[in-house]
Coordinates of C-alpha atoms (C1' of nucleotides) in Angstrom, one line a residue:
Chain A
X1 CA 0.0 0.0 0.0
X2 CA 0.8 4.0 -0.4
X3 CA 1.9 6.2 2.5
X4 CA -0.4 6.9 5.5
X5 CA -2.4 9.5 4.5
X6 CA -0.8 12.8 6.4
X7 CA -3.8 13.2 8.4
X8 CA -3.6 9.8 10.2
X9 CA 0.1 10.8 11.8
X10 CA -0.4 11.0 15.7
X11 CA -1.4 14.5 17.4
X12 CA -2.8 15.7 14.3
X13 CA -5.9 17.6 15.5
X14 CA -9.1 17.0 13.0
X15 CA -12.8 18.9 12.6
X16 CA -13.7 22.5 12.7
X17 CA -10.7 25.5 13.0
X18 CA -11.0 27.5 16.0
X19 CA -10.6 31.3 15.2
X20 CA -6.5 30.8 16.7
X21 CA -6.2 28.7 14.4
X22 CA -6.9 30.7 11.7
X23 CA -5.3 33.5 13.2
X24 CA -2.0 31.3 13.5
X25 CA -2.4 30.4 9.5
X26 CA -3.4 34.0 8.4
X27 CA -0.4 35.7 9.8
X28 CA 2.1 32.9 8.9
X29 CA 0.5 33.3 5.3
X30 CA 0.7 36.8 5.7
X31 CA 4.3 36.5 5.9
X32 CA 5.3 33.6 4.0
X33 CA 2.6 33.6 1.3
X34 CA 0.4 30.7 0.3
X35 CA 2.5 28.0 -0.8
X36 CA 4.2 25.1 0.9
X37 CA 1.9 23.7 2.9
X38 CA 4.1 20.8 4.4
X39 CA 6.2 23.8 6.4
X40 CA 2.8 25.5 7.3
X41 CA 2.1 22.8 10.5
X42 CA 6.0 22.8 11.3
X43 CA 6.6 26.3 11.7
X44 CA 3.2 27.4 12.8
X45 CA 3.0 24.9 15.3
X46 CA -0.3 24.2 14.0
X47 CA -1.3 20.5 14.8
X48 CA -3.1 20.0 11.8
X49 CA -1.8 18.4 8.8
X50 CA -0.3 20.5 5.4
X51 CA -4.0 19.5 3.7
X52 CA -6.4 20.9 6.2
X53 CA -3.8 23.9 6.3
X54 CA -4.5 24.9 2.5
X55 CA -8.1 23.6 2.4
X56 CA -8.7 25.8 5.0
X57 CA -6.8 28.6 3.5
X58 CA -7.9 28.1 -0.4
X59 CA -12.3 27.5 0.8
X60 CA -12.2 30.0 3.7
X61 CA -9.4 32.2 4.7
X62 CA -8.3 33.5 1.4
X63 CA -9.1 37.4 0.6
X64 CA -11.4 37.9 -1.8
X65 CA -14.1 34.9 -1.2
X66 CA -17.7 35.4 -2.1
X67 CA -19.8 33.5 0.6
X68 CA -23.7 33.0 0.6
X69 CA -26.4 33.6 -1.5
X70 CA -25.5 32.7 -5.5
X71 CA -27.1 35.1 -7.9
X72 CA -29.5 33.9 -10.8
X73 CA -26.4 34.5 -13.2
X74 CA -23.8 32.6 -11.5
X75 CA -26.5 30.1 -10.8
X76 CA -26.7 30.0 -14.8
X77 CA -23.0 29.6 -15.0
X78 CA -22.5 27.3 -12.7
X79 CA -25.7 24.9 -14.6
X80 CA -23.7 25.4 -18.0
X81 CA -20.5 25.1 -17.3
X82 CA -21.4 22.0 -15.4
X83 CA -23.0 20.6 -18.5
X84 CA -20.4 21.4 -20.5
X85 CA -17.9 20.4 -18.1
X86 CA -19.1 18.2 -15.6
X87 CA -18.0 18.0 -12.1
X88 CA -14.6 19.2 -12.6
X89 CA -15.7 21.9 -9.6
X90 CA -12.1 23.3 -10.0
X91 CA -12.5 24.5 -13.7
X92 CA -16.0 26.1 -13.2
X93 CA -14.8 27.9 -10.1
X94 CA -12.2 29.0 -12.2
X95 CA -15.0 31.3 -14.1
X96 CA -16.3 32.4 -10.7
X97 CA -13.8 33.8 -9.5
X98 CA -14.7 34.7 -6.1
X99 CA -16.2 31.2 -5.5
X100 CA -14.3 28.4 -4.2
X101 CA -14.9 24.8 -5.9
X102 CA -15.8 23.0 -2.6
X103 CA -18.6 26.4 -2.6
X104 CA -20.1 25.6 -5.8
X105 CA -19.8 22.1 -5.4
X106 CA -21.9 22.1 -2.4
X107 CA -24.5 24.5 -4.0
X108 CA -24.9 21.9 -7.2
X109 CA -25.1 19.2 -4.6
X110 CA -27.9 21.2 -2.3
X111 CA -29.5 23.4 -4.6
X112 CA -29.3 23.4 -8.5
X113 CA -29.3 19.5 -8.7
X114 CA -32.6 19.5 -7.2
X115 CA -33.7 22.1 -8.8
X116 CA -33.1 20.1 -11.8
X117 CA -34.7 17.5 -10.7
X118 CA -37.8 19.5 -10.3
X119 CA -37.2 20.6 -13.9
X120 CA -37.6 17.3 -14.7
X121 CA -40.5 16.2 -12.8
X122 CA -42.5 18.9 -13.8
X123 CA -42.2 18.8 -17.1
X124 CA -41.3 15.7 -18.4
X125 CA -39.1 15.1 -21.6
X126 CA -37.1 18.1 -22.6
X127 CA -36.1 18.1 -19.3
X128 CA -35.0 14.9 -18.7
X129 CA -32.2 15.5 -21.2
X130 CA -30.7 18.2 -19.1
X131 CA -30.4 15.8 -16.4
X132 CA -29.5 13.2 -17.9
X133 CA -27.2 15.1 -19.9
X134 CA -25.8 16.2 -16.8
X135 CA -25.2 12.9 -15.3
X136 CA -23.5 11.1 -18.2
X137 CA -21.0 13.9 -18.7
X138 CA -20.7 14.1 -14.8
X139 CA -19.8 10.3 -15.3
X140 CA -16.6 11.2 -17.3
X141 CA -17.9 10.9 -20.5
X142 CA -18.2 14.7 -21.2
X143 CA -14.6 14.2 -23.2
X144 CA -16.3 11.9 -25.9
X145 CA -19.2 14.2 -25.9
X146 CA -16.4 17.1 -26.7
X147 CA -14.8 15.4 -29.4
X148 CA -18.1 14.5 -31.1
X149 CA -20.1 18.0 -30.9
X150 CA -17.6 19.9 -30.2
X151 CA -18.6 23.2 -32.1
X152 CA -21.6 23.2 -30.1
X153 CA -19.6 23.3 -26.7
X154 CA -17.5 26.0 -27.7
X155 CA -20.8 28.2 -28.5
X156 CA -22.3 26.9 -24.9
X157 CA -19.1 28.1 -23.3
X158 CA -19.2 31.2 -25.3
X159 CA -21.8 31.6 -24.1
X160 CA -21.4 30.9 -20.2
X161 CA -18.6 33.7 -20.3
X162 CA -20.5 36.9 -21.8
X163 CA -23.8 35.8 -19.6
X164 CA -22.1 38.5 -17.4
X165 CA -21.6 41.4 -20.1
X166 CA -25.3 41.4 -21.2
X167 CA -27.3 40.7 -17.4
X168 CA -26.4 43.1 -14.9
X169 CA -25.9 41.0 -11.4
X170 CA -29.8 42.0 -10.0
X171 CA -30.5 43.8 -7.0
X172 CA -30.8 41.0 -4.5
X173 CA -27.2 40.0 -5.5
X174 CA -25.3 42.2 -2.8
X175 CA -22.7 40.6 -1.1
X176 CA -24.2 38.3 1.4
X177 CA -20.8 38.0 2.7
X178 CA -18.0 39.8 4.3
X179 CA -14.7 39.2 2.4
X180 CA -12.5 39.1 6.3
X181 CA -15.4 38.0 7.9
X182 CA -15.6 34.3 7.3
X183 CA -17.5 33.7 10.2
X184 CA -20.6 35.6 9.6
X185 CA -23.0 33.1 8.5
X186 CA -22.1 30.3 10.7
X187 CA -20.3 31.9 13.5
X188 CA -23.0 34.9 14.5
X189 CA -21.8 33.8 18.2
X190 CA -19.5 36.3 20.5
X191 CA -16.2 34.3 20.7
X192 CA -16.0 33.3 16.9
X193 CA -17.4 36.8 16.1
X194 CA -14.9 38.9 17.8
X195 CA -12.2 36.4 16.6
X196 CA -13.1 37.2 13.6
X197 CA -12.5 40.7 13.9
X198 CA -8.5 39.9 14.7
X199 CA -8.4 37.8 11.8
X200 CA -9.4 40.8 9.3
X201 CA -7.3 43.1 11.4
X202 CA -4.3 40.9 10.1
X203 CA -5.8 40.4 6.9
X204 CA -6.4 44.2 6.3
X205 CA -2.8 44.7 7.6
X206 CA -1.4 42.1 5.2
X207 CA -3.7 44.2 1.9
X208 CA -1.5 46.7 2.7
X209 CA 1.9 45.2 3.2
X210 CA 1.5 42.3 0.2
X211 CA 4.0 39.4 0.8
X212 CA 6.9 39.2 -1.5
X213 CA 7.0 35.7 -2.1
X214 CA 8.2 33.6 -4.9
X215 CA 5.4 33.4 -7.5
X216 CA 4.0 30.1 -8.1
X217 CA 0.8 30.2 -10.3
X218 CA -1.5 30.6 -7.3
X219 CA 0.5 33.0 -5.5
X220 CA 0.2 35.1 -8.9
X221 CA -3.5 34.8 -8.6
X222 CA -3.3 35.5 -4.9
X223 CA -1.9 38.7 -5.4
X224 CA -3.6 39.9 -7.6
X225 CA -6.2 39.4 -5.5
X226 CA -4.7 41.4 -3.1
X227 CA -3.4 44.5 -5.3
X228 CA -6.8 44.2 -6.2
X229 CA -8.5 44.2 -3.2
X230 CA -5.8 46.9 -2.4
X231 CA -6.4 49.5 -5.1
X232 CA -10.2 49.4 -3.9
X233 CA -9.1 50.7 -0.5
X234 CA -10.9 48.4 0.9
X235 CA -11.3 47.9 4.3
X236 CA -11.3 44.7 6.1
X237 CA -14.6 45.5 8.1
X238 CA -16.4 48.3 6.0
X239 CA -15.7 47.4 3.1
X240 CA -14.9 43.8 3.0
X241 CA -17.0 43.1 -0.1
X242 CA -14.9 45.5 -2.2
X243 CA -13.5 42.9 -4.4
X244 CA -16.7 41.1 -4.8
X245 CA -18.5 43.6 -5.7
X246 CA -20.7 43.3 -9.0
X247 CA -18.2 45.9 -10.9
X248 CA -15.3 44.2 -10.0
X249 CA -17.1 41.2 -11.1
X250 CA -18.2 42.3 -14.1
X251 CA -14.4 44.0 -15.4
X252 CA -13.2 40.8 -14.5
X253 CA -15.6 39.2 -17.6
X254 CA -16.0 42.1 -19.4
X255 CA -12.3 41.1 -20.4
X256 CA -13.6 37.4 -21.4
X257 CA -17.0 38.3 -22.5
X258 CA -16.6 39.5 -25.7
X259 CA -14.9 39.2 -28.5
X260 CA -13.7 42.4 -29.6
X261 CA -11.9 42.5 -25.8
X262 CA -10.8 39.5 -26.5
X263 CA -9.2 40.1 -29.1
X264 CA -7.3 43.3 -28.2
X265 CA -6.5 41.4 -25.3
X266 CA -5.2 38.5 -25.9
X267 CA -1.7 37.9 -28.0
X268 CA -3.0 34.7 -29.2
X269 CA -0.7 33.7 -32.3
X270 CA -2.9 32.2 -34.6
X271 CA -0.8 29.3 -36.3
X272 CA -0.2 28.3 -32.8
X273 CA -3.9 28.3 -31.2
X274 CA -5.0 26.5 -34.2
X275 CA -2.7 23.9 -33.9
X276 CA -3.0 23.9 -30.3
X277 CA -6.3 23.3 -31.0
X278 CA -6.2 20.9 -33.4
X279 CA -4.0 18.5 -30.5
X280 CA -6.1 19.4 -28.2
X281 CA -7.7 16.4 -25.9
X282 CA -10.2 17.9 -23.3
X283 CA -8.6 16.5 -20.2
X284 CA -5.1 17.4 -20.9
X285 CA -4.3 20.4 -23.0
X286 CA -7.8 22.1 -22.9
X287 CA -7.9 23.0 -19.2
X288 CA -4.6 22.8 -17.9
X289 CA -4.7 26.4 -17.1
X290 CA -7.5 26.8 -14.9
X291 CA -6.0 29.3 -12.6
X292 CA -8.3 32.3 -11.6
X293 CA -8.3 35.2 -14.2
X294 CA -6.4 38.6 -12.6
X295 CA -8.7 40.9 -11.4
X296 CA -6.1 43.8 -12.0
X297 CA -4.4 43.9 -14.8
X298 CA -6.7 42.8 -16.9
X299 CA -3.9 41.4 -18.9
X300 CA -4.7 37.8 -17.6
X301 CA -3.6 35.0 -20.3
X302 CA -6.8 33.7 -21.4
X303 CA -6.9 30.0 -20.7
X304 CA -6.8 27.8 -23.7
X305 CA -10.0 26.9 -23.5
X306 CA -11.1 30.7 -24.0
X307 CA -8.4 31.2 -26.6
X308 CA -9.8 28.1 -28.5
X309 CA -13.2 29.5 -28.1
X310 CA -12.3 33.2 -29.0
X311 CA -10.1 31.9 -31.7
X312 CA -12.9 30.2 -33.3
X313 CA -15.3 32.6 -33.9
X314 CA -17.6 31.0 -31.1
X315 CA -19.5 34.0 -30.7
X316 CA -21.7 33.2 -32.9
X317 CA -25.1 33.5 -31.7
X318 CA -24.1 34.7 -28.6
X319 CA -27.7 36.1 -27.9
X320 CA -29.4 33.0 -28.7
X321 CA -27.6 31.3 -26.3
X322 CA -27.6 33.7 -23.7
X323 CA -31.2 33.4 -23.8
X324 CA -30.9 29.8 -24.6
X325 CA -33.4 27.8 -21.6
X326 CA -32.6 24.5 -20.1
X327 CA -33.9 22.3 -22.6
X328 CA -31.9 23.9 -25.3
X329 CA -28.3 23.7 -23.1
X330 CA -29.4 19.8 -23.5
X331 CA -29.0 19.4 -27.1
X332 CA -25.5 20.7 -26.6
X333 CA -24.8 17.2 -25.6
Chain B
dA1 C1' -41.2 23.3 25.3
dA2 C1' -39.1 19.3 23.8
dT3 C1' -38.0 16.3 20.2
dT4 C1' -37.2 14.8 15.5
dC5 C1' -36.0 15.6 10.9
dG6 C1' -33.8 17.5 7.0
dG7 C1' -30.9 20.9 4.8
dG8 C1' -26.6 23.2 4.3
dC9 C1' -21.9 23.5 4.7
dA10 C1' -17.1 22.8 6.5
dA11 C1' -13.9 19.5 6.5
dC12 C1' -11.9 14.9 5.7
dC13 C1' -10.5 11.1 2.8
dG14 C1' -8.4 9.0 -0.9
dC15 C1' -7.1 9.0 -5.6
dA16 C1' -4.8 11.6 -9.5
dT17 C1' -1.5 14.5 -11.0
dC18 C1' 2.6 17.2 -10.7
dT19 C1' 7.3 18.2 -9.3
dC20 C1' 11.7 17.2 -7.9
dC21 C1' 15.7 14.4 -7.3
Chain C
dT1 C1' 13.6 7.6 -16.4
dG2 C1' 11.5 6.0 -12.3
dG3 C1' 10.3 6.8 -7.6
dA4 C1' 9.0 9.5 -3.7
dG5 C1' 6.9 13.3 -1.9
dA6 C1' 3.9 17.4 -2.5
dT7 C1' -0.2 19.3 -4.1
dG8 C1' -4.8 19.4 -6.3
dC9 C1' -9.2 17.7 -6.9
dG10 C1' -13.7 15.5 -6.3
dG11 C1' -16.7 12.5 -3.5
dT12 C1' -18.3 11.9 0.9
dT13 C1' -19.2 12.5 5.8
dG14 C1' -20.6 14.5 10.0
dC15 C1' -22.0 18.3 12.6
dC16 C1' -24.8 22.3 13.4
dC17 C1' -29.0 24.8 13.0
dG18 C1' -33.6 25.9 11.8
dA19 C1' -38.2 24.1 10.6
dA20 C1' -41.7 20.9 11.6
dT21 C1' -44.3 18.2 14.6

DNA sequence: AATTCGGGCAACCGCATCTCC
DNA sequence: TGGAGATGCGGTTGCCCGAAT
């Protein structure tokens, strides 16, 4: 057999994070930067193992995390995109980029799948493909399905990105949640509560004194995050929701969402996308840049899924398929 | 008011993939 | 090039809380 798992070592503590916890792995992050996770428990002191450290840091801690209510439009994101890609969580959280994947993985689980269901029940037949669309692609076979219709993903995609440009977020869609306040929906009690409060004191400190660590891929995305939280002047307690706000949201697709952006943005040669393309196998090439778009620059290399998709002309029809309904996203598949 | 039930979510587990030596 | 370790990802579990009885 393989290695113990890390988590099964002796003294390592399990279940929920106590705010000192967090406290602990915000300032050592703070001063370290994400990253390295097997040194996090050793130099923190932390008893928890390198996992828990960066689940904990990547679903919860992390500046610039959208909690609670999901609006209608990344509701509609999240049903296309797992249609189109099925339940690779991480790739469709990389197009919400203030949601984590465990987030919208739990809110297919609890909300949309039923919500499906219902679809389905109530009106029998179109529906059913959605679902059952759904279910085979979540079964893996979403690749095939690629390979054999694929124009017709590219449009749905296409589609999925510039939902944003064309539907402003509606006015229930205020942040439910406070960016440095990762405790306000489950934690309303006193201790976690004022906990809370030090853990955005350090956060807020560490906006304004980034960490110059080595730049992986996710520290890149991380700090953007931050300059970008930063240049908002944003405040940990007042004005927490800065980076999730609906603007920031919407520059950040703006940039994807149409072509013409696109293609001032993106240095895309075109021999080389097109024979990208033309290797391209969905679970390999096609997504293996997934990180989070930067909120900042706005000079964020499109992944080469989007490149393949802009490249392609897939805009075609864009409105159609924005207003395209359930039943229709079925015959995609 | 007490108990039961179900939903929602944070966290864990184990496999897959990546990276380094 | 192969192996070991590190990291990422998706499925699942278990706890907490509110609604229902």
């Amino acid at each position: 057999m393989g290695r113990p798992p890390c988590c099964d070592k002796i003294g390592v503590k399990k279940g929920p994070w106590t705010p000192e916890e967090d406290i602990i792995l915000v300032s050592y992050i703070q001063e370290h930067g994400p990253g390295n996770w097997r040194s996090v428990p050793t130099n923190t002191g932390l008893l928890r193992c390198s996992k828990s450290c960066r689940l904990r840091w990547t679903n919860y801690l992390r500046p610039g995390i959208k909690r609670g209510n999901f609006t209608d439009h990344e509701e509609k994101m999240i049903i296309h995109l797992q249609a189109l890609l099925g339940n690779r969580w991480a790739a469709i959280a990389s197009y919400l980029p203030q949601r984590t994947d465990n987030d919208i993985k739990n809110y297919w689980n609890t909300h949309l799948k039923k919500k499906l269901k219902k679809l389905q029940t109530g009106v029998d037949g179109q529906n059913q493909d959605v679902l059952s669309a759904s279910q085979q692609v979540s079964k893996g076979q979403w690749e095939r399905r690629l390979q054999t219709d694929i124009h017709m993903a590219k449009q749905a995609l296409c589609e999925a990105l510039s939902l944003d440009k064309t539907s402003s977020l509606p006015a229930d869609s205020k942040p439910s949640t406070n960016l440095y306040h990762p405790y306000t929906t489950s934690y309303q009690g006193s201790t976690y509560a004022s906990s809370a409060e030090n853990i955005s004191r350090l956060l807020e400190k560490w906006m304004k004194n980034p960490s110059k660590t080595p730049q992986t891929n996710s520290e890149t995305t991380q700090d953007s995050f931050n300059n970008a939280v930063a240049t908002t002047g944003s405040n940990s307690s007042e004005g927490a929701a800065s980076a999730t706000t609906p603007e920031g949201f919407d520059s950040l697709f703006s940039f994807n969402s149409s072509n013409s952006d696109a293609s001032q943005s993106m240095s895309v040669d075109e021999t080389t996308t097109t024979t990208t393309t033309a290797n391209l196998t969905p679970d390999t090439s096609l997504f293996q840049d997934e990180s989070k778009p930067n909120l900042e620059t706005h000079q964020v290399p499109l992944t080469l899924l989007e490149k393949w998709l802009f490249d392609d002309g897939g805009a075609q029809g864009h409105e159609d398929l924005i207003n395209m309904s359930l039943e229709d996203s079925a015959t995609l598949f």
